[in-house]
XYZ file of C-alpha atoms in Angstrom:
131
model
C 211.306 191.063 24.441
C 209.372 189.606 27.403
C 210.431 186.071 26.466
C 214.087 187.087 26.233
C 213.955 188.807 29.617
C 212.233 185.813 31.150
C 214.810 183.417 29.628
C 217.622 185.479 31.163
C 215.954 185.504 34.574
C 215.264 181.762 34.431
C 218.841 180.949 33.417
C 220.006 181.926 36.898
C 217.979 179.051 38.401
C 220.205 176.403 36.862
C 217.447 173.815 36.455
C 214.954 173.488 33.635
C 211.824 171.439 33.025
C 211.718 168.897 30.223
C 208.844 170.676 28.491
C 207.586 174.231 28.168
C 203.843 174.391 27.521
C 202.197 177.743 26.779
C 198.567 178.217 27.781
C 196.605 177.189 24.684
C 193.901 179.283 23.085
C 190.719 177.812 21.674
C 191.024 177.648 17.882
C 188.290 180.278 17.397
C 190.014 182.751 19.711
C 193.337 182.061 17.984
C 191.765 182.792 14.592
C 190.226 186.016 15.903
C 193.387 187.226 17.657
C 195.889 185.924 15.125
C 198.497 184.812 17.669
C 198.885 183.161 21.060
C 200.647 185.594 23.382
C 201.875 182.826 25.713
C 203.381 180.955 22.761
C 205.145 184.106 21.538
C 206.681 184.587 25.005
C 207.673 180.897 25.151
C 209.568 180.885 21.839
C 212.676 182.799 23.001
C 212.743 180.842 26.259
C 212.848 177.568 24.329
C 215.353 179.053 21.859
C 217.819 179.268 24.744
C 218.152 175.502 24.268
C 217.435 174.569 27.866
C 213.916 173.180 27.462
C 211.661 171.865 24.712
C 208.691 173.912 23.583
C 205.621 171.749 23.029
C 202.684 174.049 22.263
C 200.316 171.159 21.471
C 200.961 169.146 24.647
C 197.770 170.591 26.081
C 194.782 171.529 23.949
C 191.846 173.745 24.806
C 188.890 171.555 23.881
C 186.166 173.907 25.002
C 185.841 177.609 24.327
C 185.640 179.642 27.506
C 184.277 183.112 28.056
C 186.645 186.006 28.645
C 187.623 186.054 32.317
C 188.142 189.793 32.677
C 185.958 191.114 35.486
C 184.973 187.679 36.846
C 185.454 186.393 40.386
C 187.886 183.635 41.339
C 185.079 181.073 41.666
C 183.634 182.075 38.282
C 187.087 181.703 36.712
C 187.533 178.211 38.187
C 184.141 177.116 36.839
C 184.856 178.719 33.475
C 188.051 176.718 32.821
C 187.003 173.432 34.452
C 187.157 170.719 31.810
C 188.406 173.114 29.119
C 191.748 171.359 28.552
C 193.128 167.942 27.706
C 196.788 166.930 27.981
C 198.721 164.573 25.733
C 199.663 161.461 27.724
C 203.173 161.590 26.228
C 204.003 164.129 28.940
C 203.916 161.214 31.390
C 207.115 160.965 33.401
C 208.276 164.446 32.426
C 208.623 167.738 34.222
C 206.694 170.616 32.678
C 206.473 174.378 32.973
C 203.138 175.951 32.089
C 203.519 179.483 30.754
C 200.932 182.259 30.794
C 201.353 185.935 30.075
C 199.342 187.203 33.051
C 198.166 185.284 36.119
C 195.271 186.742 38.062
C 193.632 184.115 40.291
C 195.628 181.195 38.900
C 192.481 179.340 37.811
C 193.741 178.649 34.285
C 197.194 177.504 35.358
C 195.679 175.405 38.142
C 193.352 173.640 35.705
C 196.227 173.067 33.289
C 198.315 171.616 36.113
C 195.452 169.325 37.059
C 195.170 167.848 33.555
C 198.962 167.546 33.250
C 199.132 165.697 36.566
C 196.337 163.407 35.381
C 198.327 162.759 32.173
C 201.342 161.723 34.256
C 203.580 164.783 34.490
C 205.962 164.277 37.398
C 206.777 167.889 38.228
C 204.748 170.952 37.242
C 205.712 174.607 37.482
C 203.599 177.647 36.639
C 205.398 180.537 34.976
C 203.862 183.939 34.260
C 205.280 187.220 33.043
C 203.004 189.238 35.319
C 200.887 188.620 38.387
C 197.776 190.692 39.040
C 196.829 190.957 42.685
């Protein structure tokens, strides 16, 4: 439902990135949880046919601790170096999708590795923003 609502809201913009990349989970967390909430939200957005979903464009190469209850500086340190981006995103525009953005540390780190891999334009999308 959230992905469908987000797809409808985004359709009004009229412009779409080349790639939609959900925030990846570490494989152990994915096994424990059983699903990636950002990926589940991304599926109906990509199904609209306006962008390409590429869930493996960025991989989480290091497990990070849960960020609930941590400060902004602790969150930045926690995710630093936790991701690697596929260099095939070079020359493309990307949207990074997360379910909830608190300090933006995760999306900022993802944007950093995407920029390093050559992405030309990077947007951060989130269903909810916690102040």
